[in-house]
Every structure is written in C-alpha cells, then in structure tokens.
Amino acid sequence: MSKHKPDMIIIQRPNQTRRKELALTLGFFDGVHLGHRELIQTVAHDAEIMGLESAVLTFWPHPRLVLHKDPEKLRFLNTLNEKAKIIAKFGIDYFIVQEFARDFFNLDATDFVKLLVYEYKVKHFVIGTDHRFGKGGKGDSSLLNKLSSEMGFTMKVIPSQRIEGIDVSSTKIREALLLGNLELANQMLGYPYLITGAVQTGNQLGRKIGFPTANIRPNDPLKLIPKEGAYAVVVNANNTIYKGMLNIGFRPTVGIDNKQTIEVNIFDFESDLYNSGIEVALVARLRDEKRFASIEHLKEQLVIDKQNALEALKNEKVERYQNLFLTLRPEKNNNQ
C-alpha cells in the first residue's frame, strides 16, 4: 500500500463513502485466492488510471446461512476480519459489507446493478467470467454489458486463474485442504493457509514429554480446519515469528472420543501464551494422524516430526511472513 494512500474504510451503506465515483469488484471472496487477487488488483489499478476510488463489495452473512441451505456443512477459509485485512493490503479504498438479508435475496439482478450505480456511484465494474449475482443468480457479465451504456458505466471481465490445469476456486481450495493436499491449496491461495485464534489450556501432555504445545481455539467456529495430521508451520506469537510444527487431530494415542484439537509446538520458544492471540501459517504437511502403541512411541515420532518440519522450513525466511500475518488482536465472531 502506498505511504500516502488512506487506510481502507469498511462501510455498510452508500452514504459512508466520500461520495466519489467508484471502480468496484464484487463477490464473497472466501480465501482471497489468486483469482480474487486478480480482480482486486485490477480494480485498484483501473481506479487509479480512471481517477476513481476503488471498492470491493462482499456479502455477510453467507447466503446459505440466511437461506438455511445446509448451514451446518458451511466452512470458511477466512473470517470476515481476516478477509478485510488481506484485501486492505492491496490499497483498496472501500470494503463494502453488504448485509445479505431475505429482502436483498429477492432483489433481481437489474435492480442490484441500479443500487450499485445510482446509490454507490459505481462507474466501472471488474467481474469474473463466471460470477453471478441477483435473484436466482441471473445476473452475469452479459447483463452488465447490456446495462453499461444505459446506465453509463464501463466494465472489464477477468478470466479464471488456473493452477495445474484446475480453475482456482474457494471450493477447490476447501476440497484440497480436507483431502490433505496443502501444497495445492497454498498454490491456489497464493499464501500459506492461516489459522488465527486464541491459546487455551490443554492437558499439558506435550510439556510432560518435552514438546510443549499451545492449544489453539480458532476465532470463528466456522473456520475450515484442514485434514488431521502433522504440519510444518510458521507462527506469529507475541508479535514475534517462529518456526514450529502443528498437529490437528483427536489424540488417539491418549484416549478415545477426544474432541478435535489444534496444537502447535513452537521451536525455541519459552513464554506463556495462555489467552493470547496466535497466528499459524501452514507451510507443509508432514504426515497423517496415527495412533501409537505408547506415549514413548509418540515421543519418538515427535522427534522425527520436528526434524522433518525443520527440513521443510529450512529455506523459509521467517521475515517474509511479517506481511502475511494479520493481527493479534482478538476478533469478534461475526457469524453469531
């Protein structure tokens, strides 16, 4: 972001802008992945060239939560706060959080465009090839093109981004994370997958066997948790960046019917983190979760895991993660 550019403003109503005309892109932007970034970078560039202010519009809560379409299956790559903080890094002027209520759901596509053009003063749209909007998803780039001359705006259509022959999408990233394909997920995201949360008290087993862990409670209960297993990670703890290893799983070696835990062992770290914020970037997946014959066998595996994590992270310069990490301030849960 330019030193002289004002910080991004988060708004919910048209009268909260500075009333300049806008260049805008819109969508849910879960993950703010490579495809989203192309849209966001394009709208920031076009706004500067055209003398407009740049805006990104998203919807909250997710439409499936409002419409009760399998909300229990819904999981997000980002919390709303994470999403806003990532988007702010692109020098965007406004992040518009449009409440998705039932009356908004019933707004047809043309009326939605009228709202944006006449209320938000949008003069330029940047839209993805496959993006749909308005009631029934009937709005698309063809409708925008048809309305552009009538309503006096310009538009640009951005094609899908592809990785290894696959269209980059939030759905594909979720699938990759749940299958344990962290490498593909991170390629599509353009950054290592983040888990942000608070450290809570665990059962202290790790400390007893020489691998003290911080037990992480994600800030949002709808945050997608990747497949169980061990991961090499980079950690932001107490505003300092460390290397470490993280385990996601049910601790089958120490009992049955355990709740899923997310535990990180931070290398060369001695401080107390209880009730502190913590951010973890998942850099590489080391192995699946497994049940060991004894605690001693588990400890032997943890020694190997640490060696493998250090190997996976040996070329990682932790300083480069400074701009990736977002904040350590507690987040309000926006889904409740």
Coordinates of C-alpha atoms in Angstrom, one line a residue:
M1 CA 0.0 0.0 0.0
S2 CA 1.3 3.5 -0.8
K3 CA 2.5 5.5 2.1
H4 CA 0.2 8.4 1.1
K5 CA -2.9 6.4 0.5
P6 CA -5.5 6.5 3.2
D7 CA -6.3 3.3 5.0
M8 CA -9.2 1.2 3.6
I9 CA -12.6 2.1 5.0
I10 CA -15.1 -0.6 5.9
I11 CA -18.7 0.6 5.1
Q12 CA -22.2 -0.9 5.0
R13 CA -24.2 2.0 3.4
P14 CA -23.7 4.2 0.4
N15 CA -23.6 7.4 2.4
Q16 CA -20.5 6.2 4.2
T17 CA -18.3 6.8 1.1
R18 CA -16.6 10.1 0.4
R19 CA -19.1 10.4 -2.5
K20 CA -16.5 10.0 -5.2
E21 CA -17.4 7.6 -8.1
L22 CA -16.2 4.1 -7.7
A23 CA -14.5 1.2 -9.5
L24 CA -15.8 -1.9 -8.0
T25 CA -15.5 -5.7 -7.9
L26 CA -17.9 -7.9 -6.0
G27 CA -18.2 -11.5 -4.6
F28 CA -17.8 -13.5 -1.4
F29 CA -14.0 -13.6 -1.8
D30 CA -13.5 -16.6 0.6
G31 CA -9.8 -17.2 0.8
V32 CA -8.9 -14.1 -1.2
H33 CA -7.2 -16.5 -3.5
L34 CA -5.2 -15.9 -6.8
G35 CA -8.4 -15.5 -8.8
H36 CA -9.8 -13.0 -6.3
R37 CA -6.5 -11.2 -6.2
E38 CA -6.5 -10.7 -10.0
L39 CA -9.9 -9.0 -9.6
I40 CA -8.8 -6.8 -6.7
Q41 CA -5.5 -5.8 -8.2
T42 CA -7.3 -4.9 -11.5
V43 CA -9.9 -2.8 -9.8
A44 CA -7.2 -0.9 -7.8
H45 CA -5.2 -0.3 -11.0
D46 CA -8.2 0.8 -13.1
A47 CA -9.5 3.1 -10.3
E48 CA -6.1 4.9 -10.3
I49 CA -6.0 5.2 -14.1
M50 CA -9.6 6.4 -14.3
G51 CA -9.5 8.8 -11.4
L52 CA -12.0 6.8 -9.3
E53 CA -11.9 5.3 -5.8
S54 CA -11.6 1.5 -5.6
A55 CA -14.1 -0.7 -3.8
V56 CA -14.6 -4.4 -3.0
L57 CA -18.1 -5.5 -2.1
T58 CA -18.8 -8.7 -0.3
F59 CA -21.9 -10.2 1.4
W60 CA -22.4 -11.1 5.0
P61 CA -23.5 -13.4 6.4
H62 CA -23.1 -16.1 3.8
P63 CA -26.3 -16.6 1.7
R64 CA -26.5 -20.2 2.8
L65 CA -26.7 -19.2 6.5
V66 CA -29.6 -16.8 5.7
L67 CA -31.4 -19.2 3.4
H68 CA -30.8 -22.2 5.7
K69 CA -29.2 -24.3 2.9
D70 CA -27.1 -26.9 4.8
P71 CA -25.5 -24.2 7.1
E72 CA -24.0 -27.0 9.3
K73 CA -21.8 -28.0 6.4
L74 CA -20.6 -24.5 5.7
R75 CA -16.9 -23.7 6.4
F76 CA -14.9 -20.6 5.6
L77 CA -11.3 -20.2 4.5
N78 CA -11.4 -16.7 6.1
T79 CA -13.2 -15.0 8.9
L80 CA -14.7 -11.6 7.8
N81 CA -12.0 -9.8 9.7
E82 CA -9.2 -11.8 8.0
K83 CA -10.7 -11.2 4.6
A84 CA -10.9 -7.4 5.2
K85 CA -7.3 -7.3 6.4
I86 CA -6.0 -9.2 3.4
I87 CA -7.9 -7.0 1.0
A88 CA -6.6 -3.9 2.7
K89 CA -3.1 -4.9 1.7
F90 CA -4.0 -4.2 -2.0
G91 CA -4.6 -0.5 -1.4
I92 CA -8.4 -0.6 -1.8
D93 CA -10.3 2.5 -0.7
Y94 CA -13.5 0.8 0.5
F95 CA -14.5 -2.6 1.7
I96 CA -18.3 -2.7 1.4
V97 CA -20.0 -5.3 3.6
Q98 CA -23.5 -5.7 2.1
E99 CA -25.9 -7.4 4.6
F100 CA -27.4 -10.5 3.0
A101 CA -31.0 -10.5 4.3
R102 CA -34.0 -12.0 2.7
D103 CA -35.1 -8.7 1.1
F104 CA -31.7 -8.4 -0.5
F105 CA -32.0 -12.0 -1.7
N106 CA -35.2 -11.1 -3.6
L107 CA -33.6 -8.2 -5.4
D108 CA -33.4 -9.0 -9.1
A109 CA -30.1 -8.6 -11.0
T110 CA -31.0 -5.4 -12.8
D111 CA -32.2 -3.7 -9.5
F112 CA -29.0 -4.8 -7.9
V113 CA -26.9 -3.1 -10.6
K114 CA -29.1 0.0 -10.2
L115 CA -28.4 0.0 -6.4
L116 CA -24.6 0.0 -7.1
V117 CA -24.7 2.5 -9.9
Y118 CA -27.1 5.1 -8.5
E119 CA -26.6 4.7 -4.8
Y120 CA -22.9 3.7 -4.6
K121 CA -22.0 5.7 -7.7
V122 CA -20.2 2.8 -9.4
K123 CA -18.7 3.9 -12.8
H124 CA -16.6 0.9 -13.5
F125 CA -17.1 -2.8 -12.8
V126 CA -14.5 -5.6 -12.7
I127 CA -16.1 -9.0 -12.7
G128 CA -15.1 -12.6 -13.0
T129 CA -16.1 -14.6 -16.1
D130 CA -18.4 -16.9 -14.1
H131 CA -19.7 -14.5 -11.5
R132 CA -23.4 -14.5 -10.9
F133 CA -25.5 -12.0 -8.9
G134 CA -29.1 -11.0 -8.2
K135 CA -32.1 -13.2 -7.5
G136 CA -31.7 -16.7 -8.9
G137 CA -28.1 -15.8 -10.0
K138 CA -29.5 -14.4 -13.2
G139 CA -27.0 -11.5 -13.3
D140 CA -23.7 -12.0 -15.2
S141 CA -21.2 -10.2 -17.3
S142 CA -23.6 -10.3 -20.3
L143 CA -26.2 -8.4 -18.3
L144 CA -23.7 -5.9 -17.1
N145 CA -22.5 -5.3 -20.7
K146 CA -26.1 -4.8 -21.8
L147 CA -26.8 -2.3 -19.0
S148 CA -23.5 -0.4 -19.3
S149 CA -24.5 2.0 -22.0
E150 CA -28.0 2.6 -20.5
M151 CA -26.6 3.3 -17.0
G152 CA -23.3 5.0 -18.0
F153 CA -20.6 2.7 -16.6
T154 CA -17.7 0.7 -18.1
M155 CA -16.7 -2.9 -17.3
K156 CA -13.9 -5.4 -17.5
V157 CA -14.2 -9.2 -17.4
I158 CA -11.4 -11.2 -15.9
P159 CA -11.0 -14.9 -16.8
S160 CA -10.5 -17.6 -14.2
Q161 CA -7.0 -18.3 -12.9
R162 CA -5.7 -21.8 -13.3
I163 CA -3.2 -24.0 -11.3
E164 CA -2.1 -27.3 -12.7
G165 CA -5.0 -27.2 -15.2
I166 CA -7.6 -26.6 -12.5
D167 CA -9.6 -23.4 -12.2
V168 CA -8.8 -21.7 -8.9
S169 CA -11.8 -21.5 -6.7
S170 CA -12.7 -21.4 -3.0
T171 CA -14.5 -24.8 -3.4
K172 CA -11.3 -26.4 -4.9
I173 CA -9.2 -25.0 -2.0
R174 CA -11.6 -26.3 0.6
E175 CA -11.5 -29.7 -1.1
A176 CA -7.7 -29.8 -1.2
L177 CA -7.4 -28.8 2.5
L178 CA -9.9 -31.5 3.6
L179 CA -8.0 -34.1 1.5
G180 CA -4.6 -33.1 2.9
N181 CA -3.4 -31.6 -0.3
L182 CA -1.9 -28.5 1.4
E183 CA 0.5 -27.8 -1.4
L184 CA -2.2 -27.4 -4.0
A185 CA -4.4 -25.3 -1.6
N186 CA -1.5 -23.0 -0.9
Q187 CA -0.7 -22.6 -4.6
M188 CA -4.3 -21.6 -5.2
L189 CA -4.4 -19.2 -2.3
G190 CA -1.1 -17.6 -3.2
Y191 CA 0.0 -17.8 0.5
P192 CA 0.1 -20.5 3.3
Y193 CA -3.3 -21.3 4.8
L194 CA -3.8 -19.4 8.0
I195 CA -5.3 -20.4 11.3
T196 CA -5.9 -17.5 13.7
G197 CA -7.1 -18.0 17.2
A198 CA -6.6 -17.8 21.0
V199 CA -4.5 -20.1 23.1
Q200 CA -6.4 -22.1 25.7
T201 CA -5.4 -24.5 28.4
G202 CA -4.8 -28.1 27.3
N203 CA -4.0 -31.3 29.1
Q204 CA -0.2 -30.4 29.4
L205 CA 0.8 -33.8 27.9
G206 CA 3.2 -32.2 25.4
R207 CA 5.0 -30.4 28.2
K208 CA 5.5 -33.6 30.1
I209 CA 7.1 -35.4 27.2
G210 CA 9.3 -32.5 26.1
F211 CA 7.1 -31.0 23.4
P212 CA 5.1 -28.2 25.0
T213 CA 2.2 -27.1 22.8
A214 CA -0.2 -24.2 22.5
N215 CA -3.8 -25.4 22.2
I216 CA -5.5 -23.1 19.6
R217 CA -9.2 -22.2 19.6
P218 CA -10.0 -20.7 16.2
N219 CA -11.6 -17.2 16.3
D220 CA -14.5 -18.5 14.2
P221 CA -16.3 -21.8 14.8
L222 CA -17.0 -21.9 11.0
K223 CA -13.3 -21.7 10.1
L224 CA -12.3 -24.7 7.9
I225 CA -9.8 -27.0 9.7
P226 CA -7.6 -29.0 7.3
K227 CA -7.3 -32.8 7.4
E228 CA -5.9 -34.3 10.6
G229 CA -2.2 -34.7 10.7
A230 CA 1.1 -33.0 11.4
Y231 CA 2.2 -29.8 9.6
A232 CA 5.3 -27.7 9.4
V233 CA 4.3 -24.1 10.3
V234 CA 5.4 -20.6 10.8
V235 CA 3.9 -18.9 13.9
N236 CA 3.3 -15.4 15.0
A237 CA 3.3 -15.4 18.8
N238 CA 3.7 -12.4 21.0
N239 CA 4.4 -10.4 17.8
T240 CA 7.5 -12.5 17.0
I241 CA 7.8 -15.0 14.2
Y242 CA 8.9 -18.6 14.9
K243 CA 9.1 -21.9 13.1
G244 CA 7.2 -24.9 14.6
M245 CA 5.1 -27.9 14.0
L246 CA 1.3 -28.3 14.4
N247 CA -0.9 -31.3 15.0
I248 CA -4.6 -31.4 14.1
G249 CA -6.5 -34.4 15.4
F250 CA -8.2 -36.3 18.1
R251 CA -5.1 -37.6 20.0
P252 CA -5.9 -41.3 19.6
T253 CA -2.8 -42.4 21.5
V254 CA -4.0 -40.9 24.8
G255 CA -7.7 -41.9 24.6
I256 CA -10.9 -42.3 22.6
D257 CA -13.8 -40.0 22.0
N258 CA -11.5 -37.0 22.3
K259 CA -12.5 -33.7 20.8
Q260 CA -10.5 -32.4 17.9
T261 CA -7.6 -30.3 18.9
I262 CA -5.2 -27.9 17.1
E263 CA -1.9 -27.9 18.9
V264 CA 1.3 -26.1 17.9
N265 CA 4.8 -26.8 19.2
I266 CA 6.8 -23.6 18.7
F267 CA 10.5 -24.1 18.3
D268 CA 12.9 -22.2 20.6
F269 CA 10.0 -20.6 22.5
E270 CA 9.7 -20.4 26.3
S271 CA 7.0 -17.8 27.0
D272 CA 3.4 -18.2 28.3
L273 CA 0.8 -17.8 25.7
Y274 CA -2.5 -18.6 27.5
N275 CA -5.3 -16.3 26.5
S276 CA -3.1 -14.7 23.9
G277 CA -3.8 -14.4 20.2
I278 CA -1.7 -16.5 17.8
E279 CA -1.5 -16.9 14.1
V280 CA -0.2 -20.0 12.3
A281 CA 0.7 -20.4 8.6
L282 CA 0.6 -24.0 7.4
V283 CA 3.6 -24.4 5.1
A284 CA 3.9 -28.1 4.5
R285 CA 2.0 -31.3 5.5
L286 CA 4.3 -33.9 7.2
R287 CA 2.1 -37.0 7.8
D288 CA -1.4 -38.3 8.7
E289 CA -2.5 -38.6 12.3
K290 CA -2.0 -42.1 13.7
R291 CA -2.4 -44.0 16.9
F292 CA 0.9 -45.0 18.6
A293 CA 1.4 -48.1 20.8
S294 CA 2.6 -46.0 23.7
I295 CA 3.5 -42.4 24.8
E296 CA 7.1 -43.3 24.3
H297 CA 6.5 -44.2 20.7
L298 CA 4.6 -40.9 20.3
K299 CA 7.6 -39.0 21.7
E300 CA 9.9 -40.8 19.2
Q301 CA 7.6 -39.8 16.3
L302 CA 7.6 -36.2 17.5
V303 CA 11.4 -36.1 17.4
I304 CA 11.1 -37.3 13.7
D305 CA 8.3 -34.8 13.0
K306 CA 10.5 -31.9 14.3
Q307 CA 13.4 -33.0 12.1
N308 CA 11.1 -33.2 9.1
A309 CA 9.5 -29.8 9.9
L310 CA 12.9 -28.1 10.2
E311 CA 13.8 -29.7 6.9
A312 CA 10.6 -28.5 5.2
L313 CA 11.2 -25.0 6.7
K314 CA 15.0 -24.8 6.2
N315 CA 14.7 -22.4 3.2
E316 CA 12.0 -20.3 4.7
K317 CA 13.0 -16.8 5.7
V318 CA 10.6 -16.1 8.6
E319 CA 10.9 -12.3 7.9
R320 CA 8.9 -12.7 4.7
Y321 CA 5.9 -13.8 6.8
Q322 CA 5.7 -10.4 8.6
N323 CA 3.4 -9.0 5.9
L324 CA 1.3 -12.2 5.7
F325 CA 0.3 -12.2 9.3
L326 CA -2.7 -10.0 10.0
T327 CA -3.2 -9.1 13.6
L328 CA -3.0 -10.5 17.1
R329 CA -6.0 -8.5 18.4
P330 CA -9.0 -10.7 19.4
E331 CA -11.7 -10.9 16.8
K332 CA -15.4 -10.6 17.3
N333 CA -17.2 -13.6 15.9
N334 CA -19.2 -12.2 13.0
N335 CA -21.2 -15.4 12.5
Q336 CA -23.3 -15.1 15.6

